[in-house]
Each structure stands twice: as C-alpha cells, then as structure tokens.
C-alpha cells in the first residue's frame, strides 16, 4: 500500500496504527489522491474549504457520482484535514449535492438463489451461504473468526461491521456441518503455521495481542476463511495468515451467475438483499430484519418492503383485471 508520496504514506501509517481496516485506508487514499490530482497536485495544506467545495461539485456535476460516493469523498477529505493537516473543514461547506437517485436493490427469487449456490465450489458455497443465510456483507463474512460461530445458540457474532457496529445474526443449522469441516481445515493450517518459526500468529484487533500474547496462535482467534498462503502484515511486516480476499468471492459469484444462466445483475451483495426480502416475505417483523442487517435507520430497511409492495405481490395491475 506504500506510495511514492511521503505525505500519502504518512496517512497510511496514521490509519494503520489506529486499527483502520485496509479497505478503509484504500478508500480514503483513493479520494485524497483524486482530490490532489484534481487541483494539479497542490499540497492539501495549501488548500481548504473552497478547493474541497470545487472538488465535490466536480464529482456531482461532471463525474455524476451517487450521493453516497460523494459523501465518502467528503468523509475522506474531512478525515485528512482533521487528523493530518490539523485544520478542520467548515461544517457549512457550500457545494452542489449529487442528485443521482440511489439504485433499487436487485433481489433474487429463492429458486435463483438455489441455482446460484449450486454453481459454487465448496469454499465459496459456504461463504455465499452465510451471506444469504445470515445477511452478512462480503467483508463481514471473510473476517469471521472461529469463535464468532455459536453452535449452541445457532447464531453468529459480527464484530465491527459497517460503522464499527456489533450485532448477533441467525445461523442456518443446515450450514453447521460445513462450518465444522471448515474449522477442521483451519486447525490444520494452524498446526502447519505453528511449525514455522517466522509465523507471528493471526492479526489481533485493538492491542489484544499485547493483553493476550498467546491468543493469536489459538484456534478460536483464527479466521474462519484463511488465505491459502502466508503474507507480511502491511503494518509490521510480520508473517501472518490473513483472511480470504473478498475479490475471490466476487469472481466466483460472477462465474456462477454465468454458469447458472441468470439474467439479473447479481453481485455478492445481492445475497444480502435477498436475505432481507425473503425474511420479510416469510412474515418477519421489519424491526427484526433491521437488527439482523445492522441498519441504524429503519428507513434503510424499508427499501425491501418497497420491493415487495410495489410489485405484483403488493399492487394488482389493472391489466390483470382485463385479461
């Protein structure tokens, strides 16, 4: 993740030492570099509110980004000015807001979900099964630890999900045998790694490695979906076994969609959309669905009720009364 810019490298180091996820670091770095390039590579310290407003308007009017993307760019720049430049942006920035309408969620039928899962290999089947069966995001699925699975209560504990929120979600009993087999494979990796003198144990969050110095080599803390190979920790250079990379799941789902001859625009996140919609179809209360998805605002969850209510299941077409 290192760049040719000492300034950008400083941002990377600052974020990594404060336990920001690699994905967040990459996202913030992308928008900060874009902002700098937009202003002919001027140093951010020589710019301020006016330049940020110009850049955000460019994103809305010329790049036609979504409101969420524009907000992410603003968050990235606000972080940089507050923590790196030490000169916070105004709370009253005046710029054109993106008016592009957010996309409606694509939802698969139960039959389509079954067809998709049937085209996935064993490892990807389990990850996709957890995403559909428990409403997990891609990163939440790949970052699961062995101890996050509660077989007794048939639930999964999700730590530091989107917005750094924790939640407990349901676990489909049908996946338990596959998860137990997966844990056996994880233990085999651990035994192999433990014989490697360079192995420093799995990455531990929030300085827990210092508090529990031997925990990083216990089965409970290992990632449920470990990478096939060891790699260097980007922060410390220590040799660890990271979790499975999310791009592998995207590629596998894309191939499965093609093999299953599905015509909808389906991504891994479609499994989460389908989880929510099918829960509501089965009679689940919207507050329950909100809690399972980890939404702070119930209005975010209500988009799935719109999918059900505005289609033929909720509104009868006048054409149906004629034919």
Short mmCIF file of C-alpha atoms in Angstrom, two decimals:
data_model
loop_
_atom_site.label_atom_id
_atom_site.label_comp_id
_atom_site.label_asym_id
_atom_site.label_seq_id
_atom_site.Cartn_x
_atom_site.Cartn_y
_atom_site.Cartn_z
CA UNK A 1 0.00 0.00 0.00
CA UNK A 2 3.04 2.25 0.15
CA UNK A 3 3.17 5.07 -2.43
CA UNK A 4 5.86 7.37 -3.82
CA UNK A 5 4.44 10.24 -1.78
CA UNK A 6 5.75 10.73 1.80
CA UNK A 7 2.55 12.66 2.58
CA UNK A 8 0.29 9.79 1.49
CA UNK A 9 2.50 7.25 3.25
CA UNK A 10 2.06 9.28 6.41
CA UNK A 11 -1.72 8.95 6.08
CA UNK A 12 -1.41 5.19 5.61
CA UNK A 13 0.80 4.83 8.69
CA UNK A 14 -1.52 7.02 10.77
CA UNK A 15 -4.61 4.96 9.85
CA UNK A 16 -2.97 1.55 10.24
CA UNK A 17 -1.63 2.34 13.69
CA UNK A 18 -5.18 3.28 14.71
CA UNK A 19 -6.63 -0.02 13.52
CA UNK A 20 -8.50 1.24 10.46
CA UNK A 21 -9.29 -1.60 8.08
CA UNK A 22 -7.17 -1.96 4.95
CA UNK A 23 -10.26 -1.37 2.85
CA UNK A 24 -10.99 1.93 4.59
CA UNK A 25 -7.37 3.01 4.17
CA UNK A 26 -7.51 2.19 0.45
CA UNK A 27 -10.80 4.06 0.01
CA UNK A 28 -9.64 7.20 1.80
CA UNK A 29 -6.34 7.17 -0.06
CA UNK A 30 -8.14 6.90 -3.42
CA UNK A 31 -10.25 10.01 -2.77
CA UNK A 32 -7.40 12.02 -1.29
CA UNK A 33 -5.21 11.28 -4.33
CA UNK A 34 -8.10 12.18 -6.63
CA UNK A 35 -8.56 15.50 -4.79
CA UNK A 36 -4.85 16.32 -5.08
CA UNK A 37 -4.75 15.44 -8.79
CA UNK A 38 -7.89 17.49 -9.47
CA UNK A 39 -6.08 20.56 -8.13
CA UNK A 40 -2.96 19.99 -10.23
CA UNK A 41 -1.11 18.15 -7.44
CA UNK A 42 -1.15 21.04 -4.99
CA UNK A 43 -0.41 20.05 -1.41
CA UNK A 44 -3.62 19.81 0.66
CA UNK A 45 -2.09 22.04 3.33
CA UNK A 46 -2.17 24.91 0.82
CA UNK A 47 -5.88 24.35 0.17
CA UNK A 48 -9.04 24.42 2.24
CA UNK A 49 -12.82 24.79 2.15
CA UNK A 50 -13.02 26.44 -1.29
CA UNK A 51 -10.97 23.76 -3.02
CA UNK A 52 -12.93 20.98 -1.31
CA UNK A 53 -16.21 22.56 -2.43
CA UNK A 54 -14.95 22.80 -6.02
CA UNK A 55 -13.90 19.14 -5.98
CA UNK A 56 -17.19 17.91 -4.53
CA UNK A 57 -19.14 19.90 -7.12
CA UNK A 58 -17.00 18.35 -9.84
CA UNK A 59 -17.91 14.88 -8.57
CA UNK A 60 -21.62 15.70 -8.63
CA UNK A 61 -21.87 17.72 -11.85
CA UNK A 62 -19.16 16.21 -14.05
CA UNK A 63 -18.41 12.74 -12.68
CA UNK A 64 -22.11 12.11 -11.90
CA UNK A 65 -21.34 10.11 -8.79
CA UNK A 66 -24.04 8.93 -6.38
CA UNK A 67 -24.83 10.81 -3.15
CA UNK A 68 -23.18 8.00 -1.17
CA UNK A 69 -19.99 8.21 -3.24
CA UNK A 70 -19.85 11.98 -2.85
CA UNK A 71 -20.32 11.57 0.90
CA UNK A 72 -17.46 9.05 1.02
CA UNK A 73 -15.19 11.52 -0.76
CA UNK A 74 -16.16 14.24 1.73
CA UNK A 75 -15.51 11.93 4.68
CA UNK A 76 -12.07 11.09 3.30
CA UNK A 77 -11.10 14.74 2.94
CA UNK A 78 -12.60 15.71 6.30
CA UNK A 79 -10.51 12.97 7.92
CA UNK A 80 -7.35 14.23 6.22
CA UNK A 81 -7.87 17.85 7.24
CA UNK A 82 -8.80 17.00 10.82
CA UNK A 83 -6.16 14.37 11.63
CA UNK A 84 -3.31 15.01 9.19
CA UNK A 85 -3.43 18.71 8.25
CA UNK A 86 -4.80 19.66 11.70
CA UNK A 87 -7.11 22.26 10.16
CA UNK A 88 -10.70 21.05 10.15
CA UNK A 89 -13.07 21.82 7.29
CA UNK A 90 -16.06 24.06 7.86
CA UNK A 91 -19.29 22.41 8.92
CA UNK A 92 -21.13 24.63 6.44
CA UNK A 93 -19.48 23.70 3.15
CA UNK A 94 -21.48 25.04 0.20
CA UNK A 95 -21.42 22.74 -2.82
CA UNK A 96 -23.82 21.12 -5.27
CA UNK A 97 -25.13 17.87 -3.85
CA UNK A 98 -25.35 14.80 -6.05
CA UNK A 99 -28.94 14.22 -7.13
CA UNK A 100 -28.44 10.88 -8.79
CA UNK A 101 -31.09 8.54 -7.46
CA UNK A 102 -29.84 5.54 -5.45
CA UNK A 103 -30.29 2.18 -7.13
CA UNK A 104 -33.10 -0.09 -6.11
CA UNK A 105 -31.82 -3.40 -4.75
CA UNK A 106 -31.73 -6.39 -7.09
CA UNK A 107 -33.38 -9.36 -5.39
CA UNK A 108 -33.21 -13.00 -6.45
CA UNK A 109 -36.03 -15.47 -6.07
CA UNK A 110 -35.44 -18.45 -3.82
CA UNK A 111 -35.07 -20.61 -6.92
CA UNK A 112 -32.41 -18.27 -8.30
CA UNK A 113 -30.50 -18.34 -5.03
CA UNK A 114 -30.57 -22.13 -5.13
CA UNK A 115 -29.31 -22.15 -8.73
CA UNK A 116 -26.51 -19.73 -7.88
CA UNK A 117 -25.34 -21.68 -4.84
CA UNK A 118 -25.42 -24.87 -6.86
CA UNK A 119 -22.78 -23.49 -9.24
CA UNK A 120 -20.32 -22.52 -6.49
CA UNK A 121 -17.45 -24.66 -5.26
CA UNK A 122 -17.33 -25.91 -1.67
CA UNK A 123 -15.45 -22.98 -0.14
CA UNK A 124 -17.39 -20.29 -1.96
CA UNK A 125 -20.66 -22.10 -1.30
CA UNK A 126 -20.15 -21.75 2.44
CA UNK A 127 -19.27 -18.06 2.25
CA UNK A 128 -22.22 -17.34 -0.04
CA UNK A 129 -24.45 -19.48 2.16
CA UNK A 130 -23.54 -17.36 5.18
CA UNK A 131 -24.17 -14.15 3.25
CA UNK A 132 -27.62 -15.31 2.17
CA UNK A 133 -28.45 -17.28 5.30
CA UNK A 134 -27.32 -14.62 7.78
CA UNK A 135 -27.44 -11.37 5.78
CA UNK A 136 -23.70 -10.77 6.02
CA UNK A 137 -21.76 -8.28 3.94
CA UNK A 138 -18.77 -9.61 1.98
CA UNK A 139 -16.18 -8.25 4.40
CA UNK A 140 -18.18 -9.39 7.43
CA UNK A 141 -18.15 -12.93 6.05
CA UNK A 142 -14.44 -13.14 5.23
CA UNK A 143 -13.43 -11.53 8.54
CA UNK A 144 -15.28 -14.07 10.71
CA UNK A 145 -13.18 -15.79 13.37
CA UNK A 146 -13.75 -19.35 14.55
CA UNK A 147 -15.01 -18.10 17.92
CA UNK A 148 -17.66 -15.92 16.26
CA UNK A 149 -19.74 -19.02 15.47
CA UNK A 150 -22.06 -20.02 18.32
CA UNK A 151 -23.24 -23.55 17.59
CA UNK A 152 -25.30 -23.83 20.80
CA UNK A 153 -27.50 -20.80 20.10
CA UNK A 154 -27.17 -21.11 16.31
CA UNK A 155 -26.03 -17.56 15.80
CA UNK A 156 -23.05 -15.55 14.55
CA UNK A 157 -21.44 -12.62 16.33
CA UNK A 158 -20.43 -9.89 13.91
CA UNK A 159 -17.81 -7.52 15.32
CA UNK A 160 -17.04 -4.09 13.91
CA UNK A 161 -19.40 -4.30 10.97
CA UNK A 162 -20.17 -1.23 8.89
CA UNK A 163 -19.98 1.80 11.14
CA UNK A 164 -17.93 -0.20 13.68
CA UNK A 165 -21.17 -1.75 14.99
CA UNK A 166 -21.53 -5.19 16.61
CA UNK A 167 -24.57 -7.42 16.18
CA UNK A 168 -25.79 -11.01 16.50
CA UNK A 169 -27.36 -12.69 13.47
CA UNK A 170 -29.05 -16.01 12.83
CA UNK A 171 -27.14 -19.10 11.67
CA UNK A 172 -28.82 -21.60 9.36
CA UNK A 173 -28.48 -25.06 11.02
CA UNK A 174 -28.01 -26.59 7.57
CA UNK A 175 -24.59 -24.90 7.31
CA UNK A 176 -23.28 -26.23 10.64
CA UNK A 177 -21.72 -29.46 9.26
CA UNK A 178 -19.85 -27.47 6.59
CA UNK A 179 -18.68 -24.93 9.17
CA UNK A 180 -17.36 -27.71 11.42
CA UNK A 181 -15.43 -29.15 8.48
CA UNK A 182 -14.10 -25.69 7.69
CA UNK A 183 -12.85 -25.33 11.27
CA UNK A 184 -11.00 -28.63 10.91
CA UNK A 185 -9.21 -27.18 7.88
CA UNK A 186 -8.44 -24.00 9.80
CA UNK A 187 -6.89 -26.09 12.56
CA UNK A 188 -4.74 -27.93 10.02
CA UNK A 189 -3.44 -24.59 8.74
CA UNK A 190 -2.74 -23.52 12.32
CA UNK A 191 -0.75 -26.66 13.09
CA UNK A 192 1.26 -26.16 9.91
CA UNK A 193 1.90 -22.48 10.66
CA UNK A 194 2.87 -23.17 14.26
CA UNK A 195 5.86 -25.15 13.00
CA UNK A 196 7.02 -22.13 11.01
CA UNK A 197 9.48 -20.07 13.07
CA UNK A 198 8.58 -16.93 11.08
CA UNK A 199 4.87 -17.22 11.85
CA UNK A 200 3.72 -14.42 14.19
CA UNK A 201 0.15 -15.54 14.70
CA UNK A 202 -3.08 -14.11 13.32
CA UNK A 203 -3.69 -10.36 13.41
CA UNK A 204 -5.42 -9.24 16.63
CA UNK A 205 -7.54 -6.07 16.97
CA UNK A 206 -7.29 -3.24 19.45
CA UNK A 207 -3.94 -4.16 21.05
CA UNK A 208 -5.34 -7.51 22.25
CA UNK A 209 -2.10 -9.13 21.12
CA UNK A 210 -0.31 -7.39 24.00
CA UNK A 211 -3.03 -8.20 26.52
CA UNK A 212 -3.27 -11.86 25.46
CA UNK A 213 0.14 -12.65 23.92
CA UNK A 214 -0.61 -16.30 23.14
CA UNK A 215 -4.19 -15.89 21.87
CA UNK A 216 -3.10 -15.16 18.28
CA UNK A 217 -1.99 -18.77 17.90
CA UNK A 218 -5.15 -20.34 19.32
CA UNK A 219 -7.83 -21.87 17.11
CA UNK A 220 -10.56 -19.60 18.45
CA UNK A 221 -8.93 -16.45 17.05
CA UNK A 222 -8.11 -17.81 13.59
CA UNK A 223 -10.05 -16.55 10.58
CA UNK A 224 -12.80 -18.95 9.53
CA UNK A 225 -11.80 -18.43 5.90
CA UNK A 226 -7.99 -18.19 5.92
CA UNK A 227 -5.89 -17.31 2.91
CA UNK A 228 -4.15 -20.13 1.08
CA UNK A 229 -0.76 -18.60 1.80
CA UNK A 230 1.09 -16.63 4.45
CA UNK A 231 1.82 -12.95 3.86
CA UNK A 232 3.54 -10.00 5.50
CA UNK A 233 1.49 -7.74 7.75
CA UNK A 234 1.36 -4.35 5.92
CA UNK A 235 1.80 -2.51 9.22
CA UNK A 236 4.54 -4.50 10.95
CA UNK A 237 5.98 -6.76 8.24
CA UNK A 238 5.35 -9.83 10.44
CA UNK A 239 4.37 -13.07 8.74
CA UNK A 240 0.71 -13.94 9.26
CA UNK A 241 -2.14 -15.82 7.61
CA UNK A 242 -4.73 -13.25 6.60
CA UNK A 243 -8.35 -13.93 5.74
CA UNK A 244 -9.61 -14.87 2.28
CA UNK A 245 -9.61 -11.90 -0.12
CA UNK A 246 -13.02 -10.51 -1.00
CA UNK A 247 -12.25 -10.26 -4.72
CA UNK A 248 -12.16 -14.05 -4.96
CA UNK A 249 -15.80 -14.18 -3.86
CA UNK A 250 -16.83 -11.58 -6.41
CA UNK A 251 -15.17 -13.53 -9.20
CA UNK A 252 -16.72 -16.80 -8.05
CA UNK A 253 -20.23 -15.32 -7.87
CA UNK A 254 -19.82 -13.69 -11.28
CA UNK A 255 -18.84 -17.04 -12.80
CA UNK A 256 -21.68 -18.85 -11.01
CA UNK A 257 -24.22 -16.33 -12.34
CA UNK A 258 -22.96 -17.01 -15.84
CA UNK A 259 -22.98 -20.79 -15.38
CA UNK A 260 -26.50 -20.70 -13.92
CA UNK A 261 -27.63 -18.54 -16.86
CA UNK A 262 -29.17 -15.95 -14.55
CA UNK A 263 -30.13 -12.70 -16.29
CA UNK A 264 -30.26 -10.33 -13.32
CA UNK A 265 -27.36 -8.04 -12.40
CA UNK A 266 -26.19 -10.15 -9.44
CA UNK A 267 -23.23 -9.43 -7.14
CA UNK A 268 -22.32 -10.94 -3.75
CA UNK A 269 -24.28 -8.12 -2.06
CA UNK A 270 -27.42 -9.35 -3.87
CA UNK A 271 -27.37 -12.29 -1.45
CA UNK A 272 -27.81 -9.84 1.45
CA UNK A 273 -30.64 -8.05 -0.39
CA UNK A 274 -32.32 -11.41 -1.00
CA UNK A 275 -31.89 -12.41 2.67
CA UNK A 276 -33.76 -9.29 3.80
CA UNK A 277 -36.53 -9.57 1.23
CA UNK A 278 -37.13 -13.27 1.83
CA UNK A 279 -37.24 -12.71 5.60
CA UNK A 280 -39.99 -10.13 5.11
CA UNK A 281 -41.80 -12.47 2.71
CA UNK A 282 -41.78 -15.17 5.39
CA UNK A 283 -43.52 -12.81 7.83
CA UNK A 284 -40.58 -11.45 9.83
CA UNK A 285 -41.12 -8.10 11.52
CA UNK A 286 -39.24 -5.21 9.87
CA UNK A 287 -37.56 -4.37 13.20
CA UNK A 288 -36.17 -7.89 13.31
CA UNK A 289 -34.84 -7.53 9.78
CA UNK A 290 -33.33 -4.16 10.69
CA UNK A 291 -31.48 -5.73 13.63
CA UNK A 292 -30.25 -8.64 11.52
CA UNK A 293 -28.89 -6.30 8.86
CA UNK A 294 -27.38 -3.88 11.37
CA UNK A 295 -29.15 -0.81 9.99
CA UNK A 296 -29.17 2.26 12.26
CA UNK A 297 -32.15 3.80 10.48
CA UNK A 298 -35.24 1.73 9.75
CA UNK A 299 -35.77 3.76 6.57
CA UNK A 300 -32.79 1.93 5.11
CA UNK A 301 -34.52 -1.38 5.79
CA UNK A 302 -37.84 -0.19 4.37
CA UNK A 303 -36.42 -0.27 0.84
CA UNK A 304 -37.05 -4.02 0.94
CA UNK A 305 -40.71 -3.54 1.79
CA UNK A 306 -40.96 -1.34 -1.32
CA UNK A 307 -39.64 -4.21 -3.43
CA UNK A 308 -42.45 -6.43 -2.12
CA UNK A 309 -45.27 -3.88 -2.03
CA UNK A 310 -44.78 -2.22 -5.41
CA UNK A 311 -44.60 -5.44 -7.42
CA UNK A 312 -47.46 -7.76 -8.34
CA UNK A 313 -47.38 -9.23 -4.82
CA UNK A 314 -48.47 -5.86 -3.39
CA UNK A 315 -50.20 -3.96 -6.21
CA UNK A 316 -52.52 -5.59 -8.72
CA UNK A 317 -52.00 -4.28 -12.24
CA UNK A 318 -55.19 -3.02 -13.94
CA UNK A 319 -54.24 -5.17 -16.92
CA UNK A 320 -54.79 -8.25 -14.74
CA UNK A 321 -58.42 -7.26 -14.33
CA UNK A 322 -58.94 -7.17 -18.07
CA UNK A 323 -57.33 -10.46 -19.05
#
